[in-house]
Short mmCIF file of N, CA and C in Angstrom, two decimals:
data_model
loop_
_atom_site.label_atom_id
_atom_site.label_comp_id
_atom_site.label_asym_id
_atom_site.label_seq_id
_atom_site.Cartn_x
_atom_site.Cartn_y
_atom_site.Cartn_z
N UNK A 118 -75.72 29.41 21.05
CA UNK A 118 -75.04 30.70 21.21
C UNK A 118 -75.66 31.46 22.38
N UNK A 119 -75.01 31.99 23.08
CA UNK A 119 -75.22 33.10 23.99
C UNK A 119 -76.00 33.97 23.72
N UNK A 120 -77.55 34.25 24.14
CA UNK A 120 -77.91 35.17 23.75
C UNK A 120 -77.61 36.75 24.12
N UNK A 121 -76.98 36.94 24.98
CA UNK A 121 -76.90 38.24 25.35
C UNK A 121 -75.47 38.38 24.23
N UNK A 122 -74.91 37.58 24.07
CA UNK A 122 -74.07 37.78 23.21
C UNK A 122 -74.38 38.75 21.83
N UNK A 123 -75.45 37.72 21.34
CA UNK A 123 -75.86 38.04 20.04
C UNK A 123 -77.17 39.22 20.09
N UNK A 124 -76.60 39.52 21.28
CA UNK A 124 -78.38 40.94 20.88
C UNK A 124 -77.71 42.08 21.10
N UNK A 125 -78.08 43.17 20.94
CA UNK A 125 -77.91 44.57 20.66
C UNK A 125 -79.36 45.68 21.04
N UNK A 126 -78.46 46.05 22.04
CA UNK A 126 -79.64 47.22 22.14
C UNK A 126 -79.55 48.48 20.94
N UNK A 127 -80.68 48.84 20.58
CA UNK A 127 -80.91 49.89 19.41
C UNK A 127 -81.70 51.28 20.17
N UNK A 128 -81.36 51.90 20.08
CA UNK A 128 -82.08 53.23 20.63
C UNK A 128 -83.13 53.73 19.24
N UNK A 129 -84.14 54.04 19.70
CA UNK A 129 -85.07 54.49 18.55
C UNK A 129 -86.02 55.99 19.01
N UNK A 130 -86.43 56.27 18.04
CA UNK A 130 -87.50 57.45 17.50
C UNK A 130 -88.66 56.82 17.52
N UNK A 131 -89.52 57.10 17.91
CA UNK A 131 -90.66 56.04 17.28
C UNK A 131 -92.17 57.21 16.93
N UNK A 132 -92.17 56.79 15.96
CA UNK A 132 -93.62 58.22 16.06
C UNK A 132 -94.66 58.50 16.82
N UNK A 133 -94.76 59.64 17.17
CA UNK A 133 -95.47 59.82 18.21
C UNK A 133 -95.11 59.74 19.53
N UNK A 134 -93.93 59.35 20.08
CA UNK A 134 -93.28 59.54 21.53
C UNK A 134 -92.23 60.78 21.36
N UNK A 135 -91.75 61.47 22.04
CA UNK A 135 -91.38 62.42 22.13
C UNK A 135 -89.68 62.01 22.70
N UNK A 136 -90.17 61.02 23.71
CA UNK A 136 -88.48 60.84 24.43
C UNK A 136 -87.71 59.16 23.12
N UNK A 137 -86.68 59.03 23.62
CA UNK A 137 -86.26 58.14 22.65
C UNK A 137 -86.49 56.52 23.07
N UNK A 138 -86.52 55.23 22.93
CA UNK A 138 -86.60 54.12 23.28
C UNK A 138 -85.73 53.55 23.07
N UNK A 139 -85.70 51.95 23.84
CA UNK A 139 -84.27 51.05 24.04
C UNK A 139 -85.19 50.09 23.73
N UNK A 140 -84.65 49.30 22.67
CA UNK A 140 -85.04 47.88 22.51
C UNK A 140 -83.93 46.77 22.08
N UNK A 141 -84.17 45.36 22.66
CA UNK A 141 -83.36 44.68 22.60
C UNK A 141 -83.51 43.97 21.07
N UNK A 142 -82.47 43.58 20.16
CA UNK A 142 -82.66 43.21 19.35
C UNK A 142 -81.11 42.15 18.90
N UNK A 143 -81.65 41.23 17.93
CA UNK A 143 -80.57 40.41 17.50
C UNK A 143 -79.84 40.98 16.66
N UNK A 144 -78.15 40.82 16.95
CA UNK A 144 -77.04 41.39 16.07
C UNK A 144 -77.18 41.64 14.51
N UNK A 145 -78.05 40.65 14.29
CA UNK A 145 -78.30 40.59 12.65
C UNK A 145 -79.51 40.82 12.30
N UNK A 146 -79.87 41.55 13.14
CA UNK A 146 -81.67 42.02 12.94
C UNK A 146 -82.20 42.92 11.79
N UNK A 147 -82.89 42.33 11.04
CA UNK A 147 -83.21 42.91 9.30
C UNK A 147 -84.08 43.73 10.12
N UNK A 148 -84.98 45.04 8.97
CA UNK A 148 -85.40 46.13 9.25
C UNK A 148 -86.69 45.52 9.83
N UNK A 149 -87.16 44.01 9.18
CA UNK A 149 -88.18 43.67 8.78
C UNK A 149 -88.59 43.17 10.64
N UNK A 150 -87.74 42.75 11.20
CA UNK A 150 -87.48 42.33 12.30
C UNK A 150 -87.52 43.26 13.29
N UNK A 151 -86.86 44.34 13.12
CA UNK A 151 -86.97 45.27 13.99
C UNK A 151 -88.59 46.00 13.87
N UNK A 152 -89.08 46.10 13.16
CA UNK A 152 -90.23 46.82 12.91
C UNK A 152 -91.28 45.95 13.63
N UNK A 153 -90.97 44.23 13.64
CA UNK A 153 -92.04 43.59 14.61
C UNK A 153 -91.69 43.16 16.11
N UNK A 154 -90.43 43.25 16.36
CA UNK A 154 -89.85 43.68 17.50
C UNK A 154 -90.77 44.69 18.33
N UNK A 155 -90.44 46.26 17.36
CA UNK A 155 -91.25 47.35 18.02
C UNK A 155 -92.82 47.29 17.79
N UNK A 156 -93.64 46.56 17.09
CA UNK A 156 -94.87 46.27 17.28
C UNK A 156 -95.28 45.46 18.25
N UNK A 157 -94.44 44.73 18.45
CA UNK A 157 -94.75 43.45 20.01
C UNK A 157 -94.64 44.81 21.31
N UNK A 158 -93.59 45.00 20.93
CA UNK A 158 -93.34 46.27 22.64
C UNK A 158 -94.64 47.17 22.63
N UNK A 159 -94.84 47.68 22.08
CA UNK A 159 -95.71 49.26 21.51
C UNK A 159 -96.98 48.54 21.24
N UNK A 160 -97.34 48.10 20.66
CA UNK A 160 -99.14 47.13 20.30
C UNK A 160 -99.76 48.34 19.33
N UNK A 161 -98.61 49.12 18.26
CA UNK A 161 -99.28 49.51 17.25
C UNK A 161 -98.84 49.31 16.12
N UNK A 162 -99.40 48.26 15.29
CA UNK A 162 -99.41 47.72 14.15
C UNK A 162 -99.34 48.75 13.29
N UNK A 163 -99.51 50.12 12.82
CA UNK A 163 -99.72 51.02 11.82
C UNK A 163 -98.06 51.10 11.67
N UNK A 164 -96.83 50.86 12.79
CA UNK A 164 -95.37 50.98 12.15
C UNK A 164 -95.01 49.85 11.30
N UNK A 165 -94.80 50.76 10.19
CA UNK A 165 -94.37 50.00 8.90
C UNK A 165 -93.01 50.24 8.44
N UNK A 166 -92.08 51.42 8.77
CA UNK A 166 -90.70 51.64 8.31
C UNK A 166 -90.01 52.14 9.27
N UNK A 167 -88.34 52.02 8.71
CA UNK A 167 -87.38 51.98 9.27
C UNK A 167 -87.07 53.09 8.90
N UNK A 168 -86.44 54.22 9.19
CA UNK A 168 -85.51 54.88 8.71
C UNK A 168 -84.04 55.10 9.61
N UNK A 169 -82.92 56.14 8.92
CA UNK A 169 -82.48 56.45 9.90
C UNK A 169 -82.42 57.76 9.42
N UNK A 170 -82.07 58.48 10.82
CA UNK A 170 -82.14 59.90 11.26
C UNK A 170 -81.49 60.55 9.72
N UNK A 171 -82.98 61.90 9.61
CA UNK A 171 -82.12 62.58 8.56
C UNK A 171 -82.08 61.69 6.99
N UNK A 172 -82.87 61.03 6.66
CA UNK A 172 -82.75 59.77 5.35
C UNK A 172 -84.24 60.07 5.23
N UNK A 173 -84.55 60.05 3.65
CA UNK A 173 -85.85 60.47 3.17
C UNK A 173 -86.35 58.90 2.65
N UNK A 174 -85.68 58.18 2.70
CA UNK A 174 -86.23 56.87 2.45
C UNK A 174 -85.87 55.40 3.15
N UNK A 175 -86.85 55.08 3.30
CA UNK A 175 -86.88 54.08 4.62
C UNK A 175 -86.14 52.84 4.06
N UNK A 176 -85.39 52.06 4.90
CA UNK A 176 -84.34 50.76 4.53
C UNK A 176 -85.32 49.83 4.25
N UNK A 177 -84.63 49.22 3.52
CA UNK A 177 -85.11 47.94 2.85
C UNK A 177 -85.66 46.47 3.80
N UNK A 178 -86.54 46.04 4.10
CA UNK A 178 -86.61 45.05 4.95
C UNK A 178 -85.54 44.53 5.51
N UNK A 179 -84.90 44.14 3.97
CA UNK A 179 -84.17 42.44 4.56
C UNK A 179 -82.66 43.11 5.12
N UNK A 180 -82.67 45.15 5.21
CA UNK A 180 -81.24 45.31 5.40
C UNK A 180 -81.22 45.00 6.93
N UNK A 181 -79.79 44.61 7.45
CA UNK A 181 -79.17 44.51 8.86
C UNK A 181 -79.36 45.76 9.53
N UNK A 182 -79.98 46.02 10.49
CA UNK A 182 -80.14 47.32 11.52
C UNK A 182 -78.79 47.73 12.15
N UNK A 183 -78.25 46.61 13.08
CA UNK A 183 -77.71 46.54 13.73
C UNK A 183 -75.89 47.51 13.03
N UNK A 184 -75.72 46.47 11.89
CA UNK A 184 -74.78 47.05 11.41
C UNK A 184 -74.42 48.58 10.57
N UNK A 185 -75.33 48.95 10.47
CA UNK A 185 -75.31 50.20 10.09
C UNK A 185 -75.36 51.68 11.16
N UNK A 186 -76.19 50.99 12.70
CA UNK A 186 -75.35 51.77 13.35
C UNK A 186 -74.45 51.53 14.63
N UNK A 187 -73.71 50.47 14.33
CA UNK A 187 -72.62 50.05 14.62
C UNK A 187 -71.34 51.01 14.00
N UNK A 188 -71.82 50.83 12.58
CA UNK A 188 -70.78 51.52 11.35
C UNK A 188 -70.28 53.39 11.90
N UNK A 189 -71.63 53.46 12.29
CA UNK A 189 -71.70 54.89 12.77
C UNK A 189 -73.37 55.45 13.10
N UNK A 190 -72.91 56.02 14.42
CA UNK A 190 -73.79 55.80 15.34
C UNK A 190 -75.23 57.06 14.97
N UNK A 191 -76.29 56.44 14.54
CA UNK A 191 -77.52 57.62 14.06
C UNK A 191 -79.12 56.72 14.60
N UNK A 192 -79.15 57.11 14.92
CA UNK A 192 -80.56 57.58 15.52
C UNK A 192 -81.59 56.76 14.79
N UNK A 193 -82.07 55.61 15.22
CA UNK A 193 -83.18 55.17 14.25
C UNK A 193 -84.77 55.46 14.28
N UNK A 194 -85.44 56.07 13.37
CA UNK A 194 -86.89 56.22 13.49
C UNK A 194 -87.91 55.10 12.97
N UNK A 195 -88.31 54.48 13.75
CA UNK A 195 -89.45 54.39 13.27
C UNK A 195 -91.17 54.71 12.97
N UNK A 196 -91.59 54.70 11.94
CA UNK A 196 -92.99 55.28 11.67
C UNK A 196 -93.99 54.62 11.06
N UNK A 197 -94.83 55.27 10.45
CA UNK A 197 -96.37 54.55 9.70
C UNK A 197 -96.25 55.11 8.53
N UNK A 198 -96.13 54.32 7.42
CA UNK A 198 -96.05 54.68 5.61
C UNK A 198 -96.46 55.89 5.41
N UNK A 199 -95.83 56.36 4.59
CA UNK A 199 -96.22 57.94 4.25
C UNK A 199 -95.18 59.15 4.74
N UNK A 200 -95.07 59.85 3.85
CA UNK A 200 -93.90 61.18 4.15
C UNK A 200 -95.06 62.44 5.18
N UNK A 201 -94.75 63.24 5.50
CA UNK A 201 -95.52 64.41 6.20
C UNK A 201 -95.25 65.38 5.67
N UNK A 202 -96.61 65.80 5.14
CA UNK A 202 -96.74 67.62 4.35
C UNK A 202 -96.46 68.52 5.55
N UNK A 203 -95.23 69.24 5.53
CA UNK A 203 -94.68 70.40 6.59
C UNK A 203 -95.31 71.66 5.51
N UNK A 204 -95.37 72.77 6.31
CA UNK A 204 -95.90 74.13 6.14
C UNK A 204 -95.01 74.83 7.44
N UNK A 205 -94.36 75.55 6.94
CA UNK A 205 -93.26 76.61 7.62
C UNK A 205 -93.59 78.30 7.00
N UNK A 206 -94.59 78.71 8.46
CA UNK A 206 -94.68 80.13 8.32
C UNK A 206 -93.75 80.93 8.64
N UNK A 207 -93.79 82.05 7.87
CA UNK A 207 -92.38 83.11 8.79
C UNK A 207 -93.46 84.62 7.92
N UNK A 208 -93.37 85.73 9.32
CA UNK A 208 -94.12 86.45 9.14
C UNK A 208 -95.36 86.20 8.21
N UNK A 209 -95.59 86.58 6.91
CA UNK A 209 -96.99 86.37 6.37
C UNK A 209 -96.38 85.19 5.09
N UNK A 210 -95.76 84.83 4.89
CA UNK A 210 -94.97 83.61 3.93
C UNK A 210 -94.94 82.66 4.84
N UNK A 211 -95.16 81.71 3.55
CA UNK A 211 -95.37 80.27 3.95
C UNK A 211 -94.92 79.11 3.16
N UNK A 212 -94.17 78.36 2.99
CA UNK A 212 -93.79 77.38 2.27
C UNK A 212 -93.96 75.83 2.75
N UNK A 213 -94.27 74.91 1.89
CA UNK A 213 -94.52 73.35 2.28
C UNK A 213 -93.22 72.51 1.39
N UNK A 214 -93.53 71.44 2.00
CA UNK A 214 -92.74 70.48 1.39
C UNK A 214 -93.10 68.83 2.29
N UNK A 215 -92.91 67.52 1.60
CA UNK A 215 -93.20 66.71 2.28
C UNK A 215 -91.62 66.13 2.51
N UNK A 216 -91.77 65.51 4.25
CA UNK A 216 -90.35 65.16 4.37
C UNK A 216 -90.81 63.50 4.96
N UNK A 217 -89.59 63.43 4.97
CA UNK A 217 -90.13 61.89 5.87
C UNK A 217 -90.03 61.75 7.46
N UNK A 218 -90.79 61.28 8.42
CA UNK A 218 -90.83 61.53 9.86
C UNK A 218 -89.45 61.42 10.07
N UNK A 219 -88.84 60.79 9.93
CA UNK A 219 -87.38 60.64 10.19
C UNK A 219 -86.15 62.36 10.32
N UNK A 220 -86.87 63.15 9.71
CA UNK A 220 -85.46 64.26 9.65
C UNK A 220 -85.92 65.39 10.71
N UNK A 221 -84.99 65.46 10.96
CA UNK A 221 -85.09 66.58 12.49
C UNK A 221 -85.25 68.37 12.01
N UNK A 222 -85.88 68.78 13.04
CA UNK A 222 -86.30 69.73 13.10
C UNK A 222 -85.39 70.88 12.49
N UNK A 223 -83.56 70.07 12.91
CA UNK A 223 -82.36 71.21 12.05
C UNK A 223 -82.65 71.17 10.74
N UNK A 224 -82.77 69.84 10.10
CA UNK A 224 -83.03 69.74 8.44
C UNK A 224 -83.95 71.12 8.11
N UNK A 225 -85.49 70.63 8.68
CA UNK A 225 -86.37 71.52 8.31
C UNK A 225 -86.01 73.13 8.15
N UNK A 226 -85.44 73.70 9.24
CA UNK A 226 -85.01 74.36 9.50
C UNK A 226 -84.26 75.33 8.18
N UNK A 227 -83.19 74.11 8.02
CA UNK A 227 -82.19 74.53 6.73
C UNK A 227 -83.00 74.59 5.66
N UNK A 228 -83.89 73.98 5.55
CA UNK A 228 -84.52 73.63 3.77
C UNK A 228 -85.17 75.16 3.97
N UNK A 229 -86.45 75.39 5.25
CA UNK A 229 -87.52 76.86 5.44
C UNK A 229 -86.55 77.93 4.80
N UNK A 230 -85.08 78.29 5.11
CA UNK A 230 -84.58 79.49 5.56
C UNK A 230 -83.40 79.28 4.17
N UNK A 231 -83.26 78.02 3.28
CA UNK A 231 -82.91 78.21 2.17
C UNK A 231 -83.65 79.11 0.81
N UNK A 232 -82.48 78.90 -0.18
CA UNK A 232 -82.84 79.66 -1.46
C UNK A 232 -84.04 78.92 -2.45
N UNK A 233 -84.23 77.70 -1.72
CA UNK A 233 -85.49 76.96 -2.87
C UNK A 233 -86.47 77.40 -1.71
N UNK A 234 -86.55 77.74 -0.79
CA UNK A 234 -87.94 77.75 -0.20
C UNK A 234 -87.96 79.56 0.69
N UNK A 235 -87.60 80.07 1.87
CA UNK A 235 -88.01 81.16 2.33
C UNK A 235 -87.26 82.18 1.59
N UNK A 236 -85.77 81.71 1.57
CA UNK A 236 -84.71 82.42 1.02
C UNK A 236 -84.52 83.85 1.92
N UNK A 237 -84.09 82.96 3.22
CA UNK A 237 -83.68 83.83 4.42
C UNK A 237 -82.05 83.97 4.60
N UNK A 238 -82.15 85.59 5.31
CA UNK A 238 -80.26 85.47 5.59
C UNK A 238 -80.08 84.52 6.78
N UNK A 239 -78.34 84.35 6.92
CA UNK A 239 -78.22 83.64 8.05
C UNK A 239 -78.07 82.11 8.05
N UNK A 240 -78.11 81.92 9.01
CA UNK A 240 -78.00 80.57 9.19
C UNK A 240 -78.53 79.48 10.69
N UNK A 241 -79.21 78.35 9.96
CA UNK A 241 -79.87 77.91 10.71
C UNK A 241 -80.18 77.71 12.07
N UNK A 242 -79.32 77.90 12.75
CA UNK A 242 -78.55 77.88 13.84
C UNK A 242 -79.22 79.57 14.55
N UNK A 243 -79.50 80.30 13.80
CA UNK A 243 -79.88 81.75 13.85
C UNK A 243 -81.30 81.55 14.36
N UNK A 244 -82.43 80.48 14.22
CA UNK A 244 -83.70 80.44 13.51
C UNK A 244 -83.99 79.24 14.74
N UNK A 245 -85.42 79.04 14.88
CA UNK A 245 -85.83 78.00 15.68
C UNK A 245 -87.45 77.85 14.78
N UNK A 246 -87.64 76.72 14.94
CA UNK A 246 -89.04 76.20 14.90
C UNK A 246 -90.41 76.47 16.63
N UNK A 247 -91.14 76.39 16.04
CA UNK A 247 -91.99 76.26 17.23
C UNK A 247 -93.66 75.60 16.48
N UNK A 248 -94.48 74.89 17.59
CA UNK A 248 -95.56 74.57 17.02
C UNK A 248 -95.98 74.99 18.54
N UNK A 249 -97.40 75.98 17.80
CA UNK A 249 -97.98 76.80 18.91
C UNK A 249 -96.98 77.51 19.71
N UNK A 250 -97.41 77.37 20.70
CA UNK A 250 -95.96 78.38 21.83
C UNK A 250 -94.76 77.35 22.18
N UNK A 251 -94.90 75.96 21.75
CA UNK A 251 -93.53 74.97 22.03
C UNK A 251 -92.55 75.62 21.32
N UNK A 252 -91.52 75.72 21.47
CA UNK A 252 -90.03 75.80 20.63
C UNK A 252 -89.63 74.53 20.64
N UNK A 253 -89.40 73.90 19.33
CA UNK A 253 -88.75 72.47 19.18
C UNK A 253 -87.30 72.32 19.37
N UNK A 254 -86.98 71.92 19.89
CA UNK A 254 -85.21 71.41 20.14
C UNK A 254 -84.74 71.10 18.86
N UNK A 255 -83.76 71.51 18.13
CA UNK A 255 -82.96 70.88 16.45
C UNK A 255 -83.27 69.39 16.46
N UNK A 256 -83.35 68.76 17.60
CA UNK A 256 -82.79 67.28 17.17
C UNK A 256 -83.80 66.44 17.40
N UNK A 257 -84.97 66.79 17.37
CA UNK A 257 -86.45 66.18 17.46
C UNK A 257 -86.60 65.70 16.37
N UNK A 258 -86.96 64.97 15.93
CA UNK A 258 -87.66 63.52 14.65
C UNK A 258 -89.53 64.60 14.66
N UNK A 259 -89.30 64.63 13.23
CA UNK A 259 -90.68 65.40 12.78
C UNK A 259 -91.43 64.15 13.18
N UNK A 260 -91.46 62.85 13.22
CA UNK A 260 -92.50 61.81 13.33
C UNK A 260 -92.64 61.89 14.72
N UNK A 261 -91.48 62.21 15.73
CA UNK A 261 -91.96 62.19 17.15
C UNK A 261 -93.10 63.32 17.27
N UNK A 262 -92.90 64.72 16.92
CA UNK A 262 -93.99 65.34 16.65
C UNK A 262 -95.54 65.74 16.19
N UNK A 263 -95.33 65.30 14.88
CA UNK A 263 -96.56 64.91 14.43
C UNK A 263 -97.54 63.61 14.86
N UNK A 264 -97.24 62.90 15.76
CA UNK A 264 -97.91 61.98 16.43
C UNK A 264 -98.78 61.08 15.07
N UNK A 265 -98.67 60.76 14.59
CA UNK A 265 -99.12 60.06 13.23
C UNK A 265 -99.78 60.92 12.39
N UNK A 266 -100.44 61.86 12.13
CA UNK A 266 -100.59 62.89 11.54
C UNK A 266 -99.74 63.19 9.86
N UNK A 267 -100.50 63.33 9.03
CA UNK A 267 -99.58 63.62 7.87
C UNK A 267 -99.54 65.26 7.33
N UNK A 268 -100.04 65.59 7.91
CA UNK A 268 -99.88 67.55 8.07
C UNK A 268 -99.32 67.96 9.09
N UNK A 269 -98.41 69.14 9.14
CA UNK A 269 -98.53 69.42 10.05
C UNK A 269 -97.65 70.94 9.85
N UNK A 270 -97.91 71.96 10.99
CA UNK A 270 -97.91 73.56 10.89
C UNK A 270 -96.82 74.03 11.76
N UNK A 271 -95.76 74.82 11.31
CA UNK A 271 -94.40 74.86 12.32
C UNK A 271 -94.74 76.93 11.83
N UNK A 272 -94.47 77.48 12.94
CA UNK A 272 -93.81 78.93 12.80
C UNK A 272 -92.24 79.08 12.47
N UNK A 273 -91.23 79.72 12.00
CA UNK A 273 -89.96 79.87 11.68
C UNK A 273 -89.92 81.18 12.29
N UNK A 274 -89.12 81.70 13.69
CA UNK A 274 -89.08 82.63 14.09
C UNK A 274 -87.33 82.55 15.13
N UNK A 275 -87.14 83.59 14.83
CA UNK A 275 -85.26 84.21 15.17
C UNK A 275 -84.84 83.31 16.85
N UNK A 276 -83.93 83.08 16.80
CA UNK A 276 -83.71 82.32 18.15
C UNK A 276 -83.43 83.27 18.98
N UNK A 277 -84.10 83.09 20.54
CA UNK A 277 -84.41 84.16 21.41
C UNK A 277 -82.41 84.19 22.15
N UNK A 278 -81.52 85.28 22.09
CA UNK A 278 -80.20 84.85 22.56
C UNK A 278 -80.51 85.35 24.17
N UNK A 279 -80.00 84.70 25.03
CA UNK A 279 -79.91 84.92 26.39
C UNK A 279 -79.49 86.49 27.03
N UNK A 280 -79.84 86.32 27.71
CA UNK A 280 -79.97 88.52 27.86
C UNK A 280 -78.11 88.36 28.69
N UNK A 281 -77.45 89.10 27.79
CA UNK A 281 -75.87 89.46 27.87
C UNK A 281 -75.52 88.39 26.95
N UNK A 282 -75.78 87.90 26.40
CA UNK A 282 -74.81 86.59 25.11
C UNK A 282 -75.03 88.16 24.17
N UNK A 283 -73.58 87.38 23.66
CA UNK A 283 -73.27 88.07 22.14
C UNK A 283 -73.58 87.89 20.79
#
């Protein structure tokens, strides 16, 4: 068979890089496969799971990568075992929760400024994250952030609107 046929590029998250990656992989590439795929490229053995974007639990080895975002197109993370204890300050309140590197900064966002945790008006979209003086973009992977790290400290503060926006 043709190999260019049968491979598939996958775009990934990978923890601890910030921008996204391209790796080549076979059409029918189990999770288990992709995960040593990205250990051959990268030379860090500590990635152990698959997720995809926004999913609190990582795919099953033996599932197909390829076809699931084929099915519909999401963002794959990969990381190192273990969920990450978040802490979201807003003025002198503070709330935690552990998520998995995989869910983006909008999730967080929604959970801080919900009724189980800050129980803020508004809506997410209203609100930004920041660590230190960074402002995080919505669509950042908490694992790209936390750089392997299983703590980690976000401010929850009003999104700055452009001087004349409405």
């Amino acid at each position: 068979m043709d190999n260019q046929v049968d491979s598939h590029e996958l775009v990934l998250a990978i923890e601890g890089e910030r921008g996204p990656r391209q790796i080549q992989v076979s059409r029918s590439a189990t999770a288990k496969e992709v995960i040593e795929a990205v250990v051959l490229e990268t030379k860090r053995p500590e990635l152990t799971e698959v997720f995809l974007e926004d999913e609190e639990e990582c795919l099953a080895e033996d599932r197909r990568v390829v076809e699931l975002v084929i099915e519909e197109f999401r963002l794959i993370h990969i990381a190192s075992k273990g969920k990450i204890t978040v802490t979201v300050v807003y003025n002198s309140r503070q709330v935690h929760r552990d998520f998995a590197p995989s869910v983006t900064i909008e999730t967080i966002i929604a959970w801080a400024i919900s009724p189980s945790a800050l129980n803020l008006e508004g809506v997410s979209a209203e609100y930004q994250l920041k660590l230190g003086s960074e402002v995080l973009p919505p669509d950042l992977h908490l694992g790209q952030i936390a750089k392997g790290e299983k703590k980690i400290a976000f401010s929850l503060v009003f999104r700055i609107k452009p001087q004349g926006a409405s």
